[in-house]
PDB file of N, CA and C in Angstrom:
ATOM      1  N   MET D   1      21.535  42.577 -43.967  1.00 90.00           N
ATOM      2  CA  MET D   1      22.913  42.145 -44.216  1.00 90.00           C
ATOM      3  C   MET D   1      23.695  42.030 -42.918  1.00 90.00           C
ATOM      4  N   ALA D   2      23.488  42.994 -42.044  1.00 91.00           N
ATOM      5  CA  ALA D   2      24.186  43.007 -40.777  1.00 91.00           C
ATOM      6  C   ALA D   2      23.797  41.807 -39.890  1.00 91.00           C
ATOM      7  N   ARG D   3      22.522  41.469 -39.929  1.00 89.00           N
ATOM      8  CA  ARG D   3      22.060  40.330 -39.133  1.00 89.00           C
ATOM      9  C   ARG D   3      22.695  39.041 -39.613  1.00 89.00           C
ATOM     10  N   GLY D   4      22.769  38.865 -40.917  1.00 93.00           N
ATOM     11  CA  GLY D   4      23.390  37.650 -41.475  1.00 93.00           C
ATOM     12  C   GLY D   4      24.863  37.592 -41.140  1.00 93.00           C
ATOM     13  N   MET D   5      25.547  38.726 -41.212  1.00 96.00           N
ATOM     14  CA  MET D   5      26.986  38.736 -40.858  1.00 96.00           C
ATOM     15  C   MET D   5      27.170  38.396 -39.371  1.00 96.00           C
ATOM     16  N   ARG D   6      26.271  38.927 -38.525  1.00 93.00           N
ATOM     17  CA  ARG D   6      26.374  38.643 -37.076  1.00 93.00           C
ATOM     18  C   ARG D   6      26.211  37.127 -36.826  1.00 93.00           C
ATOM     19  N   ILE D   7      25.205  36.553 -37.438  1.00 95.00           N
ATOM     20  CA  ILE D   7      24.934  35.130 -37.260  1.00 95.00           C
ATOM     21  C   ILE D   7      26.101  34.281 -37.739  1.00 95.00           C
ATOM     22  N   GLY D   8      26.599  34.611 -38.933  1.00 96.00           N
ATOM     23  CA  GLY D   8      27.709  33.853 -39.476  1.00 96.00           C
ATOM     24  C   GLY D   8      28.978  33.991 -38.662  1.00 96.00           C
ATOM     25  N   THR D   9      29.219  35.210 -38.179  1.00 96.00           N
ATOM     26  CA  THR D   9      30.420  35.458 -37.387  1.00 96.00           C
ATOM     27  C   THR D   9      30.344  34.691 -36.062  1.00 96.00           C
ATOM     28  N   GLU D  10      29.207  34.683 -35.405  1.00 95.00           N
ATOM     29  CA  GLU D  10      29.068  33.951 -34.152  1.00 95.00           C
ATOM     30  C   GLU D  10      29.232  32.460 -34.361  1.00 95.00           C
ATOM     31  N   PHE D  11      28.725  31.952 -35.456  1.00 97.00           N
ATOM     32  CA  PHE D  11      28.824  30.535 -35.750  1.00 97.00           C
ATOM     33  C   PHE D  11      30.297  30.141 -35.981  1.00 97.00           C
ATOM     34  N   ILE D  12      30.970  30.873 -36.834  1.00 98.00           N
ATOM     35  CA  ILE D  12      32.405  30.582 -37.125  1.00 98.00           C
ATOM     36  C   ILE D  12      33.259  30.759 -35.873  1.00 98.00           C
ATOM     37  N   ALA D  13      32.962  31.822 -35.060  1.00 98.00           N
ATOM     38  CA  ALA D  13      33.788  32.057 -33.897  1.00 98.00           C
ATOM     39  C   ALA D  13      33.650  30.908 -32.889  1.00 98.00           C
ATOM     40  N   ALA D  14      32.452  30.398 -32.710  1.00 98.00           N
ATOM     41  CA  ALA D  14      32.290  29.261 -31.796  1.00 98.00           C
ATOM     42  C   ALA D  14      33.074  28.051 -32.270  1.00 98.00           C
ATOM     43  N   ILE D  15      33.055  27.761 -33.548  1.00 98.00           N
ATOM     44  CA  ILE D  15      33.801  26.634 -34.065  1.00 98.00           C
ATOM     45  C   ILE D  15      35.301  26.854 -33.881  1.00 98.00           C
ATOM     46  N   LEU D  16      35.795  28.027 -34.188  1.00 98.00           N
ATOM     47  CA  LEU D  16      37.225  28.308 -34.048  1.00 98.00           C
ATOM     48  C   LEU D  16      37.699  28.262 -32.612  1.00 98.00           C
ATOM     49  N   VAL D  17      36.888  28.795 -31.702  1.00 98.00           N
ATOM     50  CA  VAL D  17      37.272  28.765 -30.288  1.00 98.00           C
ATOM     51  C   VAL D  17      37.299  27.302 -29.827  1.00 98.00           C
ATOM     52  N   GLY D  18      36.311  26.522 -30.194  1.00 98.00           N
ATOM     53  CA  GLY D  18      36.322  25.116 -29.781  1.00 98.00           C
ATOM     54  C   GLY D  18      37.505  24.356 -30.340  1.00 98.00           C
ATOM     55  N   ALA D  19      37.821  24.571 -31.604  1.00 98.00           N
ATOM     56  CA  ALA D  19      38.977  23.899 -32.204  1.00 98.00           C
ATOM     57  C   ALA D  19      40.288  24.377 -31.593  1.00 98.00           C
ATOM     58  N   GLY D  20      40.359  25.689 -31.285  1.00 98.00           N
ATOM     59  CA  GLY D  20      41.552  26.210 -30.625  1.00 98.00           C
ATOM     60  C   GLY D  20      41.809  25.620 -29.250  1.00 98.00           C
ATOM     61  N   ILE D  21      40.735  25.510 -28.481  1.00 98.00           N
ATOM     62  CA  ILE D  21      40.839  24.913 -27.147  1.00 98.00           C
ATOM     63  C   ILE D  21      41.262  23.444 -27.289  1.00 98.00           C
ATOM     64  N   GLY D  22      40.661  22.739 -28.264  1.00 98.00           N
ATOM     65  CA  GLY D  22      41.033  21.349 -28.483  1.00 98.00           C
ATOM     66  C   GLY D  22      42.491  21.215 -28.904  1.00 98.00           C
ATOM     67  N   TYR D  23      43.001  22.127 -29.714  1.00 98.00           N
ATOM     68  CA  TYR D  23      44.404  22.091 -30.108  1.00 98.00           C
ATOM     69  C   TYR D  23      45.314  22.276 -28.901  1.00 98.00           C
ATOM     70  N   LEU D  24      44.925  23.206 -28.021  1.00 98.00           N
ATOM     71  CA  LEU D  24      45.742  23.409 -26.821  1.00 98.00           C
ATOM     72  C   LEU D  24      45.701  22.200 -25.876  1.00 98.00           C
ATOM     73  N   ILE D  25      44.559  21.566 -25.816  1.00 97.00           N
ATOM     74  CA  ILE D  25      44.450  20.354 -25.012  1.00 97.00           C
ATOM     75  C   ILE D  25      45.373  19.263 -25.590  1.00 97.00           C
ATOM     76  N   ASP D  26      45.373  19.163 -26.921  1.00 97.00           N
ATOM     77  CA  ASP D  26      46.207  18.167 -27.578  1.00 97.00           C
ATOM     78  C   ASP D  26      47.704  18.472 -27.316  1.00 97.00           C
ATOM     79  N   LEU D  27      48.074  19.731 -27.348  1.00 97.00           N
ATOM     80  CA  LEU D  27      49.470  20.101 -27.095  1.00 97.00           C
ATOM     81  C   LEU D  27      49.883  19.716 -25.659  1.00 97.00           C
ATOM     82  N   GLY D  28      48.989  20.006 -24.729  1.00 97.00           N
ATOM     83  CA  GLY D  28      49.301  19.760 -23.317  1.00 97.00           C
ATOM     84  C   GLY D  28      49.289  18.313 -22.922  1.00 97.00           C
ATOM     85  N   LEU D  29      48.332  17.551 -23.455  1.00 97.00           N
ATOM     86  CA  LEU D  29      48.162  16.173 -23.061  1.00 97.00           C
ATOM     87  C   LEU D  29      48.714  15.143 -24.041  1.00 97.00           C
ATOM     88  N   GLY D  30      49.056  15.582 -25.229  1.00 96.00           N
ATOM     89  CA  GLY D  30      49.564  14.657 -26.229  1.00 96.00           C
ATOM     90  C   GLY D  30      48.492  13.720 -26.742  1.00 96.00           C
ATOM     91  N   THR D  31      47.249  14.153 -26.850  1.00 95.00           N
ATOM     92  CA  THR D  31      46.169  13.303 -27.289  1.00 95.00           C
ATOM     93  C   THR D  31      45.787  13.524 -28.751  1.00 95.00           C
ATOM     94  N   ARG D  32      46.723  13.984 -29.521  1.00 95.00           N
ATOM     95  CA  ARG D  32      46.491  14.373 -30.903  1.00 95.00           C
ATOM     96  C   ARG D  32      45.772  13.287 -31.689  1.00 95.00           C
ATOM     97  N   PRO D  33      44.813  13.489 -32.447  1.00 96.00           N
ATOM     98  CA  PRO D  33      43.994  14.635 -32.766  1.00 96.00           C
ATOM     99  C   PRO D  33      42.653  14.664 -31.999  1.00 96.00           C
ATOM    100  N   TRP D  34      42.504  13.813 -30.988  1.00 97.00           N
ATOM    101  CA  TRP D  34      41.222  13.612 -30.360  1.00 97.00           C
ATOM    102  C   TRP D  34      40.682  14.852 -29.656  1.00 97.00           C
ATOM    103  N   GLY D  35      41.503  15.563 -28.949  1.00 97.00           N
ATOM    104  CA  GLY D  35      41.070  16.759 -28.267  1.00 97.00           C
ATOM    105  C   GLY D  35      40.503  17.803 -29.224  1.00 97.00           C
ATOM    106  N   MET D  36      41.214  17.996 -30.320  1.00 97.00           N
ATOM    107  CA  MET D  36      40.750  18.977 -31.332  1.00 97.00           C
ATOM    108  C   MET D  36      39.478  18.517 -31.985  1.00 97.00           C
ATOM    109  N   LEU D  37      39.357  17.242 -32.302  1.00 97.00           N
ATOM    110  CA  LEU D  37      38.138  16.755 -32.961  1.00 97.00           C
ATOM    111  C   LEU D  37      36.923  16.881 -32.027  1.00 97.00           C
ATOM    112  N   ILE D  38      37.077  16.501 -30.783  1.00 98.00           N
ATOM    113  CA  ILE D  38      35.973  16.586 -29.832  1.00 98.00           C
ATOM    114  C   ILE D  38      35.583  17.983 -29.558  1.00 98.00           C
ATOM    115  N   MET D  39      36.562  18.866 -29.354  1.00 98.00           N
ATOM    116  CA  MET D  39      36.240  20.276 -29.086  1.00 98.00           C
ATOM    117  C   MET D  39      35.716  20.980 -30.339  1.00 98.00           C
ATOM    118  N   PHE D  40      36.124  20.522 -31.522  1.00 98.00           N
ATOM    119  CA  PHE D  40      35.546  21.068 -32.758  1.00 98.00           C
ATOM    120  C   PHE D  40      34.036  20.792 -32.800  1.00 98.00           C
ATOM    121  N   MET D  41      33.684  19.557 -32.435  1.00 98.00           N
ATOM    122  CA  MET D  41      32.267  19.191 -32.427  1.00 98.00           C
ATOM    123  C   MET D  41      31.499  19.959 -31.351  1.00 98.00           C
ATOM    124  N   VAL D  42      32.146  20.169 -30.182  1.00 98.00           N
ATOM    125  CA  VAL D  42      31.496  20.963 -29.118  1.00 98.00           C
ATOM    126  C   VAL D  42      31.305  22.411 -29.605  1.00 98.00           C
ATOM    127  N   GLY D  43      32.338  22.957 -30.284  1.00 98.00           N
ATOM    128  CA  GLY D  43      32.241  24.297 -30.835  1.00 98.00           C
ATOM    129  C   GLY D  43      31.121  24.400 -31.871  1.00 98.00           C
ATOM    130  N   PHE D  44      30.992  23.357 -32.702  1.00 98.00           N
ATOM    131  CA  PHE D  44      29.922  23.329 -33.687  1.00 98.00           C
ATOM    132  C   PHE D  44      28.572  23.384 -33.041  1.00 98.00           C
ATOM    133  N   ALA D  45      28.390  22.546 -31.975  1.00 98.00           N
ATOM    134  CA  ALA D  45      27.116  22.519 -31.266  1.00 98.00           C
ATOM    135  C   ALA D  45      26.836  23.864 -30.573  1.00 98.00           C
ATOM    136  N   ALA D  46      27.889  24.496 -30.025  1.00 98.00           N
ATOM    137  CA  ALA D  46      27.706  25.802 -29.416  1.00 98.00           C
ATOM    138  C   ALA D  46      27.348  26.838 -30.448  1.00 98.00           C
ATOM    139  N   GLY D  47      27.922  26.700 -31.615  1.00 98.00           N
ATOM    140  CA  GLY D  47      27.570  27.651 -32.705  1.00 98.00           C
ATOM    141  C   GLY D  47      26.110  27.519 -33.153  1.00 98.00           C
ATOM    142  N   ILE D  48      25.646  26.276 -33.227  1.00 98.00           N
ATOM    143  CA  ILE D  48      24.233  26.051 -33.590  1.00 98.00           C
ATOM    144  C   ILE D  48      23.343  26.639 -32.513  1.00 98.00           C
ATOM    145  N   LEU D  49      23.679  26.427 -31.255  1.00 98.00           N
ATOM    146  CA  LEU D  49      22.901  26.954 -30.153  1.00 98.00           C
ATOM    147  C   LEU D  49      22.871  28.477 -30.180  1.00 98.00           C
ATOM    148  N   ASN D  50      24.002  29.116 -30.430  1.00 96.00           N
ATOM    149  CA  ASN D  50      24.062  30.579 -30.506  1.00 96.00           C
ATOM    150  C   ASN D  50      23.215  31.118 -31.657  1.00 96.00           C
ATOM    151  N   VAL D  51      23.293  30.473 -32.818  1.00 96.00           N
ATOM    152  CA  VAL D  51      22.495  30.910 -33.982  1.00 96.00           C
ATOM    153  C   VAL D  51      20.998  30.752 -33.657  1.00 96.00           C
ATOM    154  N   THR D  52      20.637  29.698 -33.029  1.00 97.00           N
ATOM    155  CA  THR D  52      19.222  29.477 -32.647  1.00 97.00           C
ATOM    156  C   THR D  52      18.725  30.557 -31.713  1.00 97.00           C
ATOM    157  N   ARG D  53      19.570  30.872 -30.740  1.00 96.00           N
ATOM    158  CA  ARG D  53      19.171  31.942 -29.778  1.00 96.00           C
ATOM    159  C   ARG D  53      19.050  33.305 -30.480  1.00 96.00           C
ATOM    160  N   VAL D  54      19.979  33.629 -31.343  1.00 94.00           N
ATOM    161  CA  VAL D  54      19.934  34.917 -32.015  1.00 94.00           C
ATOM    162  C   VAL D  54      18.691  35.035 -32.916  1.00 94.00           C
ATOM    163  N   VAL D  55      18.436  33.996 -33.698  1.00 93.00           N
ATOM    164  CA  VAL D  55      17.295  33.992 -34.588  1.00 93.00           C
ATOM    165  C   VAL D  55      15.992  34.065 -33.825  1.00 93.00           C
ATOM    166  N   THR D  56      15.892  33.330 -32.676  1.00 93.00           N
ATOM    167  CA  THR D  56      14.720  33.414 -31.848  1.00 93.00           C
ATOM    168  C   THR D  56      14.464  34.805 -31.333  1.00 93.00           C
ATOM    169  N   ALA D  57      15.545  35.447 -30.863  1.00 94.00           N
ATOM    170  CA  ALA D  57      15.427  36.815 -30.338  1.00 94.00           C
ATOM    171  C   ALA D  57      15.016  37.793 -31.452  1.00 94.00           C
ATOM    172  N   MET D  58      15.567  37.583 -32.656  1.00 91.00           N
ATOM    173  CA  MET D  58      15.212  38.465 -33.767  1.00 91.00           C
ATOM    174  C   MET D  58      13.777  38.261 -34.188  1.00 91.00           C
ATOM    175  N   ASN D  59      13.289  37.031 -34.140  1.00 89.00           N
ATOM    176  CA  ASN D  59      11.892  36.760 -34.525  1.00 89.00           C
ATOM    177  C   ASN D  59      10.909  37.368 -33.494  1.00 89.00           C
ATOM    178  N   LYS D  60      11.274  37.331 -32.223  1.00 91.00           N
ATOM    179  CA  LYS D  60      10.435  37.935 -31.192  1.00 91.00           C
ATOM    180  C   LYS D  60      10.391  39.435 -31.299  1.00 91.00           C
ATOM    181  N   ALA D  61      11.507  40.037 -31.710  1.00 92.00           N
ATOM    182  CA  ALA D  61      11.595  41.485 -31.795  1.00 92.00           C
ATOM    183  C   ALA D  61      10.815  42.041 -32.978  1.00 92.00           C
ATOM    184  N   ALA D  62      10.725  41.283 -34.064  1.00 89.00           N
ATOM    185  CA  ALA D  62      10.051  41.766 -35.275  1.00 89.00           C
ATOM    186  C   ALA D  62       8.641  41.155 -35.345  1.00 89.00           C
ATOM    187  N   PRO D  63       7.626  41.980 -35.296  1.00 86.00           N
ATOM    188  CA  PRO D  63       6.244  41.456 -35.426  1.00 86.00           C
ATOM    189  C   PRO D  63       5.981  40.937 -36.860  1.00 86.00           C
ATOM    190  N   PRO D  64       5.062  39.977 -36.993  1.00 83.00           N
ATOM    191  CA  PRO D  64       4.767  39.476 -38.350  1.00 83.00           C
ATOM    192  C   PRO D  64       4.114  40.553 -39.191  1.00 83.00           C
ATOM    193  N   PRO D  65       4.304  40.527 -40.480  1.00 85.00           N
ATOM    194  CA  PRO D  65       3.706  41.524 -41.361  1.00 85.00           C
ATOM    195  C   PRO D  65       2.181  41.369 -41.339  1.00 85.00           C
ATOM    196  N   PRO D  66       1.487  42.488 -41.569  1.00 86.00           N
ATOM    197  CA  PRO D  66       0.003  42.413 -41.551  1.00 86.00           C
ATOM    198  C   PRO D  66      -0.507  41.506 -42.702  1.00 86.00           C
ATOM    199  N   GLY D  67      -1.501  40.721 -42.365  1.00 82.00           N
ATOM    200  CA  GLY D  67      -2.090  39.828 -43.345  1.00 82.00           C
ATOM    201  C   GLY D  67      -1.375  38.511 -43.528  1.00 82.00           C
ATOM    202  N   SER D  68      -0.383  38.266 -42.706  1.00 81.00           N
ATOM    203  CA  SER D  68       0.375  36.987 -42.863  1.00 81.00           C
ATOM    204  C   SER D  68      -0.404  35.880 -42.170  1.00 81.00           C
ATOM    205  N   ASP D  69      -0.272  34.677 -42.707  1.00 79.00           N
ATOM    206  CA  ASP D  69      -0.970  33.489 -42.174  1.00 79.00           C
ATOM    207  C   ASP D  69      -0.160  32.956 -41.015  1.00 79.00           C
ATOM    208  N   LEU D  70      -0.700  33.039 -39.840  1.00 75.00           N
ATOM    209  CA  LEU D  70      -0.029  32.588 -38.621  1.00 75.00           C
ATOM    210  C   LEU D  70      -0.455  31.205 -38.210  1.00 75.00           C
ATOM    211  N   GLY D  71      -1.230  30.534 -39.043  1.00 77.00           N
ATOM    212  CA  GLY D  71      -1.687  29.192 -38.719  1.00 77.00           C
ATOM    213  C   GLY D  71      -3.044  29.256 -38.051  1.00 77.00           C
ATOM    214  N   PRO D  72      -3.587  28.095 -37.720  1.00 77.00           N
ATOM    215  CA  PRO D  72      -4.930  28.041 -37.086  1.00 77.00           C
ATOM    216  C   PRO D  72      -4.865  28.637 -35.676  1.00 77.00           C
ATOM    217  N   ASN D  73      -5.944  29.317 -35.313  1.00 72.00           N
ATOM    218  CA  ASN D  73      -6.039  29.821 -33.925  1.00 72.00           C
ATOM    219  C   ASN D  73      -7.083  29.075 -33.169  1.00 72.00           C
ATOM    220  N   VAL D  74      -7.259  29.440 -31.937  1.00 51.00           N
ATOM    221  CA  VAL D  74      -8.176  28.709 -31.048  1.00 51.00           C
ATOM    222  C   VAL D  74      -9.615  28.745 -31.585  1.00 51.00           C
ATOM    223  N   ALA D  75     -10.055  29.853 -32.122  1.00 57.00           N
ATOM    224  CA  ALA D  75     -11.419  29.980 -32.616  1.00 57.00           C
ATOM    225  C   ALA D  75     -11.662  29.029 -33.771  1.00 57.00           C
ATOM    226  N   ASP D  76     -10.693  28.847 -34.650  1.00 55.00           N
ATOM    227  CA  ASP D  76     -10.842  27.903 -35.761  1.00 55.00           C
ATOM    228  C   ASP D  76     -10.980  26.462 -35.250  1.00 55.00           C
ATOM    229  N   ASP D  77     -10.219  26.100 -34.247  1.00 52.00           N
ATOM    230  CA  ASP D  77     -10.257  24.728 -33.712  1.00 52.00           C
ATOM    231  C   ASP D  77     -11.586  24.442 -33.058  1.00 52.00           C
ATOM    232  N   GLU D  78     -12.183  25.387 -32.414  1.00 54.00           N
ATOM    233  CA  GLU D  78     -13.460  25.155 -31.730  1.00 54.00           C
ATOM    234  C   GLU D  78     -14.603  25.005 -32.714  1.00 54.00           C
ATOM    235  N   ASP D  79     -14.512  25.628 -33.888  1.00 55.00           N
ATOM    236  CA  ASP D  79     -15.577  25.515 -34.888  1.00 55.00           C
ATOM    237  C   ASP D  79     -15.588  24.127 -35.543  1.00 55.00           C
ATOM    238  N   ASP D  80     -14.464  23.444 -35.556  1.00 56.00           N
ATOM    239  CA  ASP D  80     -14.366  22.132 -36.212  1.00 56.00           C
ATOM    240  C   ASP D  80     -15.031  21.020 -35.391  1.00 56.00           C
ATOM    241  N   ARG D  81     -15.244  21.234 -34.126  1.00 56.00           N
ATOM    242  CA  ARG D  81     -15.794  20.175 -33.262  1.00 56.00           C
ATOM    243  C   ARG D  81     -17.283  20.043 -33.361  1.00 56.00           C
TER     244      ARG D  81
END
């Protein structure tokens, strides 16, 4: 549960920070709504990148359960030739 909350929080935070920065850019430059829209998309991309990094780190930290199918290995490929 904690892992899911962490991932969700990081994703939402990246989007909100991007949108907030875009809003401030719009206020300063008068480019309404383009700054917010562009930075919203940048925040979304940053959120996806953060989630991918967290999930990759979690997968590396947790070994696969015993007996799980990890796909073909080198020995199986050599027998087919």
